[in-house]
Amino acid sequence: MLDDRPYMRSPSWESGRSVTFYLLIVTTAAFFLQSIAEHYRLFDVDRYLALSLEGLKRGYVWQLLTFQLLHGGVLHLIFNLLAIYFFGRALEETLTRTDYLRLYVTSGVIGGLFQVLASALFPKVFGGAVVGASAGAMGLIAAFATLFPHRELTLLVLFVIPVSMRARTLLYISLAIAVFGLIVPADNIANAAHLGGLLAGVAYTAWVVQSDAL
């Protein structure tokens, strides 16, 4: 029976607030605190909390988690919150809370490691600190597309133009954009982190979530 499968169980948020709700609140609160600390120069946020190769060399391993709570601006934050909200809610209706949270955090960490690796290999191109929940959000998108490849989605390009496509198509496009961004890098876009998050989302869903159902 489908209901026996871990990823087809009843919504995990029925017994209380959803994990997605708390992710949105914590991420927003972290950005608020980050903005205050940076504006009043209370704390060197980039040095200690943003993810960088130099930081990991100093032993700041917590950066693999803290960088996911920081953002480069309001628009950066909004895009990630929207992705977490729309794809997170759908996944939380099918995954256990544990699997859902592990998927998100693991995708973020793997994405961060991809970015650090790119920085180590090509410091002049991918050097510098990285911030944002994009890798985790990409992991959610990838997991959704892996579980529901034929689900129809309607996206608002530039918040105005509606574009419909299957979830699997969105995954392919996201992968293509990330790979293209590695070949032709653009400023302030952590394409290696995006690619790592996408691959982690697919791998976690295929090897952990779906394998548990067999």
PDB file of N, CA and C in Angstrom, residues 18-19 115 143:
ATOM      1  N   SER A  18       4.511  23.330  11.348  1.00  0.00           N
ATOM      2  CA  SER A  18       5.323  22.605  10.379  1.00  0.00           C
ATOM      3  C   SER A  18       6.781  23.008  10.482  1.00  0.00           C
ATOM      4  N   VAL A  19       7.653  22.120  10.013  1.00  0.00           N
ATOM      5  CA  VAL A  19       9.080  22.423   9.955  1.00  0.00           C
ATOM      6  C   VAL A  19       9.317  23.586   9.011  1.00  0.00           C
ATOM      7  N   GLN A 115      30.821  24.608  -3.159  1.00  0.00           N
ATOM      8  CA  GLN A 115      31.286  25.971  -3.381  1.00  0.00           C
ATOM      9  C   GLN A 115      32.714  26.153  -2.857  1.00  0.00           C
ATOM     10  N   ALA A 143      14.336  17.313  -4.692  1.00  0.00           N
ATOM     11  CA  ALA A 143      13.596  16.223  -4.054  1.00  0.00           C
ATOM     12  C   ALA A 143      12.162  16.175  -4.570  1.00  0.00           C
TER      13      ALA A 143
END
